[in-house]
Every structure is written in C-alpha cells, then in structure tokens.
PDB file of C-alpha atoms in Angstrom:
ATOM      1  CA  UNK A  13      -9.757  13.322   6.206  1.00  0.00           C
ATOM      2  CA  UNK A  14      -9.949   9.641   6.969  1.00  0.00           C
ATOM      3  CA  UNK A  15      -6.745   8.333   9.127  1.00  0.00           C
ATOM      4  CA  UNK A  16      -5.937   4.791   9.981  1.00  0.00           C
ATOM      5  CA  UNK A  17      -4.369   3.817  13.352  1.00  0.00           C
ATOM      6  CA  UNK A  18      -2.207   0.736  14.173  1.00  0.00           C
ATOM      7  CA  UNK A  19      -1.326   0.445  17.797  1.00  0.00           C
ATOM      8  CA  UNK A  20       0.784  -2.206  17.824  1.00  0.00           C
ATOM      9  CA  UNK A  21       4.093  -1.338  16.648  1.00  0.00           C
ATOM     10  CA  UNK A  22       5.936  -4.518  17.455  1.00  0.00           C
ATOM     11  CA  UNK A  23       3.954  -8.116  18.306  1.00  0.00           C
ATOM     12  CA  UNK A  24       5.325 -11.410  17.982  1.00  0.00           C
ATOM     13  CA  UNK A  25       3.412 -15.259  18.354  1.00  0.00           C
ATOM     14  CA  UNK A  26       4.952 -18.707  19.188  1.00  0.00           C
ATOM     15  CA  UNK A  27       4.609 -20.684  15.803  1.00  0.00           C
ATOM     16  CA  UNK A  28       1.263 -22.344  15.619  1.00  0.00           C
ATOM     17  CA  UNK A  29      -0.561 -19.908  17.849  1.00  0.00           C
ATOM     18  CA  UNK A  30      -3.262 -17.559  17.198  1.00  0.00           C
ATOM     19  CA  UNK A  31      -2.444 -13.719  16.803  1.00  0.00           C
ATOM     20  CA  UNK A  32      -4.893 -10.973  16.434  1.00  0.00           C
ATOM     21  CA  UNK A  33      -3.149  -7.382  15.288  1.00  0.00           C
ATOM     22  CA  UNK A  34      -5.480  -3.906  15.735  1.00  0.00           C
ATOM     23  CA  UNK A  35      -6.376  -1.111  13.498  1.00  0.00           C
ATOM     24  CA  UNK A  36      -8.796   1.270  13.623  1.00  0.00           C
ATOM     25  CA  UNK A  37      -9.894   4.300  11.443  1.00  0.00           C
ATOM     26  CA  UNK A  38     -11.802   7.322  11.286  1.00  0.00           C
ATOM     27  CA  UNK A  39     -14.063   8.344   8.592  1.00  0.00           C
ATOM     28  CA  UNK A  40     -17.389   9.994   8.084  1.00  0.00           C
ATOM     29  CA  UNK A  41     -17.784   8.026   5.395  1.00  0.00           C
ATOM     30  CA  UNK A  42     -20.730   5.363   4.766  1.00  0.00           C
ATOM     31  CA  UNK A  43     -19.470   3.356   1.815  1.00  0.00           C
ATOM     32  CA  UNK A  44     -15.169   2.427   2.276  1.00  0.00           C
ATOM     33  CA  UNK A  45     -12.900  -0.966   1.642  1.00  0.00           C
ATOM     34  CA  UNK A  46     -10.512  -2.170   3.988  1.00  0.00           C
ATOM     35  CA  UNK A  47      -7.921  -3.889   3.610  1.00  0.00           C
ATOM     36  CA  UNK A  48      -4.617  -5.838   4.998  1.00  0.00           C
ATOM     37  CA  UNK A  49      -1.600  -5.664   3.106  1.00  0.00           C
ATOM     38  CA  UNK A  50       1.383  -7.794   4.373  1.00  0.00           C
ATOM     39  CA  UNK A  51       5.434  -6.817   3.269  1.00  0.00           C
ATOM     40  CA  UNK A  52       7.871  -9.464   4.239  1.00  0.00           C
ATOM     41  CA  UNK A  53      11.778  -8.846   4.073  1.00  0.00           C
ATOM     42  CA  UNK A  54      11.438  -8.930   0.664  1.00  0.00           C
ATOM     43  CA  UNK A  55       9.903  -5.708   0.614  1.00  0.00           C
ATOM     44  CA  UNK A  56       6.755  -7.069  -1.882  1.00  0.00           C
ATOM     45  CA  UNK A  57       3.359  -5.688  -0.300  1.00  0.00           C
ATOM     46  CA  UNK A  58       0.881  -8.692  -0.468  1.00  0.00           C
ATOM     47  CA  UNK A  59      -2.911  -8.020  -0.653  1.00  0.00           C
ATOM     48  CA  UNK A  60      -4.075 -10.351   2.914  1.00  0.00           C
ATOM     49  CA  UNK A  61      -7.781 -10.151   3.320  1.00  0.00           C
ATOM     50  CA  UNK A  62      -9.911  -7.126   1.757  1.00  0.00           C
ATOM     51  CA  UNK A  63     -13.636  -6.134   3.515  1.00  0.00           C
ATOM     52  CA  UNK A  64     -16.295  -4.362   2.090  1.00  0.00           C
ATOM     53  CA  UNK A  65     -18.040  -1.980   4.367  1.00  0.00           C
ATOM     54  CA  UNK A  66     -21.609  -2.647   3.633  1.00  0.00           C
ATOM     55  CA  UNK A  67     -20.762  -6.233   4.194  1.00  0.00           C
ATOM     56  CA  UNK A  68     -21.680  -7.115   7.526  1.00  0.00           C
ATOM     57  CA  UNK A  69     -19.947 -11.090   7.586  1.00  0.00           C
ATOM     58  CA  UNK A  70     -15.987 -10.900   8.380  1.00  0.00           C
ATOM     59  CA  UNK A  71     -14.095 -11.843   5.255  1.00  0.00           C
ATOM     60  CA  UNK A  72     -11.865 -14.782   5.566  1.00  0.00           C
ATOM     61  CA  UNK A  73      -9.060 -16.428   3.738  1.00  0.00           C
ATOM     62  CA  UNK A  74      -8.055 -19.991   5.083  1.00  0.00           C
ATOM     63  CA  UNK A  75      -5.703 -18.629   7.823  1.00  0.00           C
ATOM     64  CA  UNK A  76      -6.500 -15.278   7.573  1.00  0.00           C
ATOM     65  CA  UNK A  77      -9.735 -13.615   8.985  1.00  0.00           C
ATOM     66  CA  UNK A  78     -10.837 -10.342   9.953  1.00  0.00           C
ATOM     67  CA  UNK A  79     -13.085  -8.669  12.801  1.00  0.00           C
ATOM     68  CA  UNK A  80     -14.951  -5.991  11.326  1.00  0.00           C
ATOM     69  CA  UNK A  81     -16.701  -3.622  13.763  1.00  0.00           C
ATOM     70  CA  UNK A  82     -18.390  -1.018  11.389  1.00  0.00           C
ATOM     71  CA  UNK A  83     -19.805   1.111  14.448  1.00  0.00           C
ATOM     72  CA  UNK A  84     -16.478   0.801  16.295  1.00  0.00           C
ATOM     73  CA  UNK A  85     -14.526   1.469  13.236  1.00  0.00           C
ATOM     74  CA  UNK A  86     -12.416  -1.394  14.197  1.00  0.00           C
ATOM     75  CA  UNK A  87     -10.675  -3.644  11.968  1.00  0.00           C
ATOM     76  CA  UNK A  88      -8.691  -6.576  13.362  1.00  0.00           C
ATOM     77  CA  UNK A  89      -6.970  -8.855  11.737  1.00  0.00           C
ATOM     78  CA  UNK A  90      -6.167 -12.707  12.849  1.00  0.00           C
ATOM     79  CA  UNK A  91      -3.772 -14.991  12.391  1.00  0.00           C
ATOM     80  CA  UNK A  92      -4.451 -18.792  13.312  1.00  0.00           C
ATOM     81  CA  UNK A  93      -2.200 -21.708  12.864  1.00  0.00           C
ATOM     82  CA  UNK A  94       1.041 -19.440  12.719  1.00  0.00           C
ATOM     83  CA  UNK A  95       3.833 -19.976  10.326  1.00  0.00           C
ATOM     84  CA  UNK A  96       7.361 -19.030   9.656  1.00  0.00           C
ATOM     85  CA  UNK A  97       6.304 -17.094   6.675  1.00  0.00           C
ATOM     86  CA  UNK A  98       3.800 -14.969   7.955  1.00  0.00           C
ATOM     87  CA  UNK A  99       6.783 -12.879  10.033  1.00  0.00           C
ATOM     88  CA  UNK A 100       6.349  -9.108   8.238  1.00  0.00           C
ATOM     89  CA  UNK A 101       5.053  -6.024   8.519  1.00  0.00           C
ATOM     90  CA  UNK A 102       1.325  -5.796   8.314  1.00  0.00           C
ATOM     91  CA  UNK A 103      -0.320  -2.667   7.041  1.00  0.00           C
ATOM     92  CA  UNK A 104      -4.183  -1.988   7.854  1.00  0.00           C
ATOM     93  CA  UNK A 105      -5.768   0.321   4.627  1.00  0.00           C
ATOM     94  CA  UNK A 106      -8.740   2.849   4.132  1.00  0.00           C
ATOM     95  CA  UNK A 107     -10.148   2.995   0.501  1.00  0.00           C
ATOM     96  CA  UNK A 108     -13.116   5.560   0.442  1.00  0.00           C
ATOM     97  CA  UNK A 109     -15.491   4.533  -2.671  1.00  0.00           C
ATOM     98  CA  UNK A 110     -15.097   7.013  -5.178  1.00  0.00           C
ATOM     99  CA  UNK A 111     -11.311   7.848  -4.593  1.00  0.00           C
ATOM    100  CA  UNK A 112      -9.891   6.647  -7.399  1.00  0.00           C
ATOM    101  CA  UNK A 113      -8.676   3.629  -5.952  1.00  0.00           C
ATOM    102  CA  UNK A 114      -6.261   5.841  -3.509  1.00  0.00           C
ATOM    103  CA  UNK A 115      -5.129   3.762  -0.187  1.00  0.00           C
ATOM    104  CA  UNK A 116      -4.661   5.406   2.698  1.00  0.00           C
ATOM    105  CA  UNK A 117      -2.345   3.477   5.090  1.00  0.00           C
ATOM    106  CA  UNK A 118      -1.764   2.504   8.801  1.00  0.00           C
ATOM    107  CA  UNK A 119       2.092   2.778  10.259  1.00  0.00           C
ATOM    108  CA  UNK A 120       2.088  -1.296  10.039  1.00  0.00           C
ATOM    109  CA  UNK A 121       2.710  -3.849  12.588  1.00  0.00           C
ATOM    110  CA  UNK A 122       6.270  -5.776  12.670  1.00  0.00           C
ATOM    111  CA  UNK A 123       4.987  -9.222  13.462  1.00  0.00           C
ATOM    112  CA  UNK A 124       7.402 -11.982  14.541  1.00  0.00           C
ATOM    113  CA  UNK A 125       6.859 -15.674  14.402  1.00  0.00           C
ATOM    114  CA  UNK A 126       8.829 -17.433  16.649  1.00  0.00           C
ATOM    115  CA  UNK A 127       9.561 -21.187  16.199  1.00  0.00           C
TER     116      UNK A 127
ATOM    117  CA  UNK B   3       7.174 -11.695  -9.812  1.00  0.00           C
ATOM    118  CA  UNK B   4       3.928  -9.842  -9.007  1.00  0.00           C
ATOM    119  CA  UNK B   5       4.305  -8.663 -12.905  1.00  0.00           C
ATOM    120  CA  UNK B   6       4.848  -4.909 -11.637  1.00  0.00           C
ATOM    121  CA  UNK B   7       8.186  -4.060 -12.686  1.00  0.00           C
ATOM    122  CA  UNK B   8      10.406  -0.953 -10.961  1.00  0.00           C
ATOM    123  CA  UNK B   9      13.970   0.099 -11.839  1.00  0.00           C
ATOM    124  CA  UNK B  10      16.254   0.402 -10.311  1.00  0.00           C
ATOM    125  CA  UNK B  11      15.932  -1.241  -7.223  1.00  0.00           C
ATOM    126  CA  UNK B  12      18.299   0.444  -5.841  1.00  0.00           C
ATOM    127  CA  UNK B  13      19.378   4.603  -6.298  1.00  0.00           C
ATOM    128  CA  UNK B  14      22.087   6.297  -4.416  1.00  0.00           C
ATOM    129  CA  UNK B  15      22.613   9.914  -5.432  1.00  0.00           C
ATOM    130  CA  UNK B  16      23.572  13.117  -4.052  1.00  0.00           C
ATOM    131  CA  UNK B  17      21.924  16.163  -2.461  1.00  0.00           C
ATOM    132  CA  UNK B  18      20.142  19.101  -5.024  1.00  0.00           C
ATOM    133  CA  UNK B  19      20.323  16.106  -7.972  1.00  0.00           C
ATOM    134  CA  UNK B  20      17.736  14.908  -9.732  1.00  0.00           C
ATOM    135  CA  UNK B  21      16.756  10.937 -10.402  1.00  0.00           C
ATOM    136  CA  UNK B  22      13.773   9.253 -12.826  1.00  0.00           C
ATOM    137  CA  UNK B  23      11.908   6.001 -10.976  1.00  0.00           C
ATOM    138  CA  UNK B  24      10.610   4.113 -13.369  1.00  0.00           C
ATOM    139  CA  UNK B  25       7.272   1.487 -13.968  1.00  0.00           C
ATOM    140  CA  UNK B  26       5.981  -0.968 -15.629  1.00  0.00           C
ATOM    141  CA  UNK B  27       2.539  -2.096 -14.857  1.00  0.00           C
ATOM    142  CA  UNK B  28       1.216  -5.569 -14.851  1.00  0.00           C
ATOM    143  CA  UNK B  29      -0.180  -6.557 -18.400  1.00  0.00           C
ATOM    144  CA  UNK B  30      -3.224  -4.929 -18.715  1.00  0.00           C
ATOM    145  CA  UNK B  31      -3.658  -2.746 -15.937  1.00  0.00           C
ATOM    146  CA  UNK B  32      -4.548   1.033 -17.290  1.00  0.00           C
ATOM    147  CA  UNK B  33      -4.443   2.717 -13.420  1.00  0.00           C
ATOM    148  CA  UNK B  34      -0.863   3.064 -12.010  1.00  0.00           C
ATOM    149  CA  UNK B  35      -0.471   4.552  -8.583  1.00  0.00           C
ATOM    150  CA  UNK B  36       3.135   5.737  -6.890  1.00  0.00           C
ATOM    151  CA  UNK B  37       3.646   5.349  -3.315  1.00  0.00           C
ATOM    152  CA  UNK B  38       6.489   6.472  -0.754  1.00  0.00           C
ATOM    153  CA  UNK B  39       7.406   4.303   2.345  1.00  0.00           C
ATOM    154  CA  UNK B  40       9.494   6.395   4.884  1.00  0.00           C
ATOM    155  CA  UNK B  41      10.210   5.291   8.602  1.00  0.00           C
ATOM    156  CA  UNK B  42       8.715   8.524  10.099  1.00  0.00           C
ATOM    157  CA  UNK B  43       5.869   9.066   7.410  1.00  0.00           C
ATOM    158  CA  UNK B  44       4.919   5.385   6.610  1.00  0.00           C
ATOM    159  CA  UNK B  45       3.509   4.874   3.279  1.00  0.00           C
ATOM    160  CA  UNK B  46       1.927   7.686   1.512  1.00  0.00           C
ATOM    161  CA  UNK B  47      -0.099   8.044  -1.816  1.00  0.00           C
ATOM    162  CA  UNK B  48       1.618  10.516  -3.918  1.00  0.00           C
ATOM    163  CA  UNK B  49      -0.059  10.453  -7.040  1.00  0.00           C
ATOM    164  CA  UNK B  50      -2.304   8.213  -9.450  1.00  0.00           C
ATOM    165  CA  UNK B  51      -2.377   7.850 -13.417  1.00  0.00           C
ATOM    166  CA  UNK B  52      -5.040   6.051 -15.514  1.00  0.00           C
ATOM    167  CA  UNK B  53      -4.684   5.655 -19.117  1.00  0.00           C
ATOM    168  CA  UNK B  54      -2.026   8.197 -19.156  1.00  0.00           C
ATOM    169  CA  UNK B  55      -3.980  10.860 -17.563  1.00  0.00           C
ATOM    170  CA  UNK B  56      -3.511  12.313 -14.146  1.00  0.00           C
ATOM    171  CA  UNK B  57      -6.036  11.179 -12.252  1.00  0.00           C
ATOM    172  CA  UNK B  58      -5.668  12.041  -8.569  1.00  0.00           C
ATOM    173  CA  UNK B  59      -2.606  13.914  -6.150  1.00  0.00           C
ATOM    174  CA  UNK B  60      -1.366  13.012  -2.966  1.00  0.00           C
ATOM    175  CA  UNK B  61       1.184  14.557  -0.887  1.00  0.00           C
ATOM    176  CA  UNK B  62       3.362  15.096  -3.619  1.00  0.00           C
ATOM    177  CA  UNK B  63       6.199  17.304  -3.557  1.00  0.00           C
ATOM    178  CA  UNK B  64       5.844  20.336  -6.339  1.00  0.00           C
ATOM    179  CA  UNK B  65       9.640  19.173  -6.857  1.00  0.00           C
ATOM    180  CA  UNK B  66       8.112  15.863  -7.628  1.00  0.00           C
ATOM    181  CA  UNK B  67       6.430  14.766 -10.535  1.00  0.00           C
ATOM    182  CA  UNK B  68       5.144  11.755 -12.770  1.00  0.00           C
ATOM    183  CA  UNK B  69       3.858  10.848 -16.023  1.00  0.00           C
ATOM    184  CA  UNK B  70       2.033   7.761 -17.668  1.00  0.00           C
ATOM    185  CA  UNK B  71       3.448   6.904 -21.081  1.00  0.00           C
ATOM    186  CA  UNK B  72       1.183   5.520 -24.223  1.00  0.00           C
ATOM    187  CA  UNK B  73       2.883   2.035 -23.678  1.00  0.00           C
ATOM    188  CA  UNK B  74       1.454   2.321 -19.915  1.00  0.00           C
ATOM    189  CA  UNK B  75       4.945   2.794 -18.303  1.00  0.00           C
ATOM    190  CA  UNK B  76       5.184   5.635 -15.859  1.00  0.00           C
ATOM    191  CA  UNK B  77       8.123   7.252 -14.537  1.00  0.00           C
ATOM    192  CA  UNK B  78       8.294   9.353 -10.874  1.00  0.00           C
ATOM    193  CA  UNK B  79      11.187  12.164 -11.654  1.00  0.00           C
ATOM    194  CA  UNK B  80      12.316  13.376  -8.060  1.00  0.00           C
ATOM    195  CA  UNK B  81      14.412  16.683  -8.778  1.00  0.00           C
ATOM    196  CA  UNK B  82      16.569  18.848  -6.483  1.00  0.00           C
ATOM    197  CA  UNK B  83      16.682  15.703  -3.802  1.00  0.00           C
ATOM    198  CA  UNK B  84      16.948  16.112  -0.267  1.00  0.00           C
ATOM    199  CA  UNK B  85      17.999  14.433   2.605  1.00  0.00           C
ATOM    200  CA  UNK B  86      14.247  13.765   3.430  1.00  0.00           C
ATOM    201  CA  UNK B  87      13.210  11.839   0.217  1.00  0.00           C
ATOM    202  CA  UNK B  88      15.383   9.037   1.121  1.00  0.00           C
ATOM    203  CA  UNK B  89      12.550   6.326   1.284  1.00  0.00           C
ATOM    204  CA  UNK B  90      11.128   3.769  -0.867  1.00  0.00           C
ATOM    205  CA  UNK B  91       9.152   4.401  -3.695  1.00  0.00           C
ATOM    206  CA  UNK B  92       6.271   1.812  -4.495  1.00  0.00           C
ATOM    207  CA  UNK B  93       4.502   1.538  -7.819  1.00  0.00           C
ATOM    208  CA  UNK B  94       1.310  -0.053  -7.938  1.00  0.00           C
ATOM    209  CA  UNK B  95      -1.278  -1.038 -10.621  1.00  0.00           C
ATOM    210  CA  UNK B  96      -4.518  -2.133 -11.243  1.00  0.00           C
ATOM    211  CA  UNK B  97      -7.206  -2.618 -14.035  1.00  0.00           C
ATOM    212  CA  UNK B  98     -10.095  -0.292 -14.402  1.00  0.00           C
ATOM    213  CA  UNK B  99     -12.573  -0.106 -11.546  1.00  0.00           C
ATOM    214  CA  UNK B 100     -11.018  -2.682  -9.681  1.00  0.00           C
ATOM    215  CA  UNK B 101      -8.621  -1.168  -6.580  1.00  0.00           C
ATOM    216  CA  UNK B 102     -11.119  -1.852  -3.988  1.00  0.00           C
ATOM    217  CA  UNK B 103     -12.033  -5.204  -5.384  1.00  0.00           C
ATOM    218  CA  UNK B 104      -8.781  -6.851  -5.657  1.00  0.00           C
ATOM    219  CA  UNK B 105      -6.346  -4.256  -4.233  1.00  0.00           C
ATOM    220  CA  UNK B 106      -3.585  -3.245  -5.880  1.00  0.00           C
ATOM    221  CA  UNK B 107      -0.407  -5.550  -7.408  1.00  0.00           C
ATOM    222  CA  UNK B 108       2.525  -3.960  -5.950  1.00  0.00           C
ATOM    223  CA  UNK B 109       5.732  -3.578  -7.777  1.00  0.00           C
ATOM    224  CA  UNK B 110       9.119  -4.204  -5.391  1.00  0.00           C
ATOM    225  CA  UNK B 111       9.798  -1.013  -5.043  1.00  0.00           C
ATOM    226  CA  UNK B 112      12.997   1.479  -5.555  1.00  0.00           C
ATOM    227  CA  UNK B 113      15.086   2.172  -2.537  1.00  0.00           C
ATOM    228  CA  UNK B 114      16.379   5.696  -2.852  1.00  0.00           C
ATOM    229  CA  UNK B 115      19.303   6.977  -0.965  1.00  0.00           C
ATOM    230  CA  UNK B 116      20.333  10.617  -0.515  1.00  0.00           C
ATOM    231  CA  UNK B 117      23.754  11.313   0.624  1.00  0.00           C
TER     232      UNK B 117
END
C-alpha cells in the first residue's frame, strides 16, 4: 500500500520569503502522479502544482515549484515570493496510474504567512 | 464557486441517526469521488462513482454508503452515526480519464457534527 508522509506539521515564512514544505511517499510503483493540494480557511481544496512520475523536469507554476526526487521518493514543494493568501493547509498526494483516479493523501502542513 | 456543489454545509445530528450528504458535480464531469477529512485520520478516499456505477471502495464504513444518480448527482447516506464520523465530508469530480491530469475540482465540503 502506498503511504504519503508530511513531516512538517506546523511551518510558517515572513511574507516575501521563500518556503520549501516536505513530503515523501512510499510505493513500489513505477508509473504514479503527485500532487499538491492547498485548503485555506475556507475549507476549498485547490489543485497547486501536479508531477508526473516519468517526468524527470520539476513542474512549476509561477510561484509554485516542486522538487521531485523519483529515487528518493521525495516531493517538496516551494513557495517563493510569499503572500498573505498562500497561509493554509497544504496536502502532498499519491495517485497510482490505473487507480481510478483515487488520491491518497499526506496529514497536510498548516503554513503561516506572516506579514 | 469551483462548480462542485455539496449540501448542506453544515449537519448537526444525534448519535445512532442517520443523515444523506449530497453532490452535485461540475458540468460535465461523469467520475465523482467522496472524501472524509478527520483531525486524527486526515483525508481519506471512501468511495468513487463514474457514470453512476461504483467504481472503486475506500475505507468505507459498511454503515456507509453512496450512490450516483442518472442526472450525475450522488448522495453519501451515513446511517447509525457515531461519535467518530464527526468530520468533513468532501465531494470531488472529474471528467473521464482525467484525475491525474488535472486533479480533481473539489466541492466545499459538509461539516458533520455528532452529538
């Protein structure tokens, strides 16, 4: 059974600054997705950034960028330029190809920007 | 409005009763998938629908269960509740082959309370 491991229970960054939040998982698998999902107060789970296993470049979206270490099943995910808005919970996420679709989630990360 | 619609948002009911969770999934997505977010569990995949046909099980409760109606809309019936199913109950959707492309659209959830 794959599992997915956050570390980081709490972390918080100075608005501006540069955060990177862990996650790594365990799988046998070959061919998976990753992804990180973000819930602010509002409760709403936002798709982040998304990484195809196969895929050896990090994906990136504008502020948003991963570290993808396929042999280290490590999957970090950074934050530059900080902002008021990204303060949530950030949840890292195992999709095995084939499953239907079915996510398998980390315990999340409270992250706090601070201003 | 991520265009994934759950009612109510919020439930408050008693011990041994039963309660219907109900979804609507964003225009034109067949595959509906129903989460549950608890503090000690985190969030866990209980159980998936596509085109109104079971599709795959999580760790779902045999006191739980769901169905996907011909309009799309699914509803998560939770019977003789317990003190332990307080949580909140995601729905998610997403078109046909397309979960580990583009993730899922999350609804805003249902925050059941057991008293």
């Amino acid at each position: 059974a794959q599992t997915v491991t956050q570390s980081q229970p709490e972390m918080s960054v100075q608005e501006a600054e540069t955060v990177t939040l862990s996650c790594t998982y365990d799988t046998s698998e070959s061919n998976y997705y990753l992804f990180w999902y973000k819930q602010p107060p509002s409760r709403q789970m936002i798709l982040v950034i998304r990484q195809e296993a196969y895929k050896q470049q990090n994906a990136t979206e504008n502020r948003f960028s991963v570290n993808f270490q396929k042999a280290a099943k490590s999957f970090s995910l950074k934050i530059s330029d900080s902002q008021l808005g990204d303060t949530a919970m950030y949840f890292c996420a195992f999709m095995r190809r084939g499953s239907q679709g079915n996510l398998i989630f980390g315990k999340g990360t409270k992250l706090s920007v601070k201003p | 409005d991520s265009g994934v619609t759950q009612t109510p948002k919020h439930l408050i009911t008693a011990t041994g009763q039963r309660v219907t969770l109900r979804c609507s999934p964003r225009s034109g997505d067949l595959s509906v998938y129903w989460y549950q977010q608890s503090l000690d569990q985190g969030l866990q995949f209980l159980i998936q629908y596509y085109n109104g046909e079971e599709r795959a099980k999580g760790n779902i409760l045999e006191r739980f269960s769901a169905q996907q109606f011909p309009d799309l809309h699914s509803e998560l019936n939770l019977s003789s509740l317990e003190l332990g199913d307080s949580a909140l109950y995601f729905c998610a959707s997403s078109a046909f082959g397309t979960a580990h492309i583009y993730g899922y659209t999350f609804g805003s959830g249902t925050r059941l309370t057991v008293v």
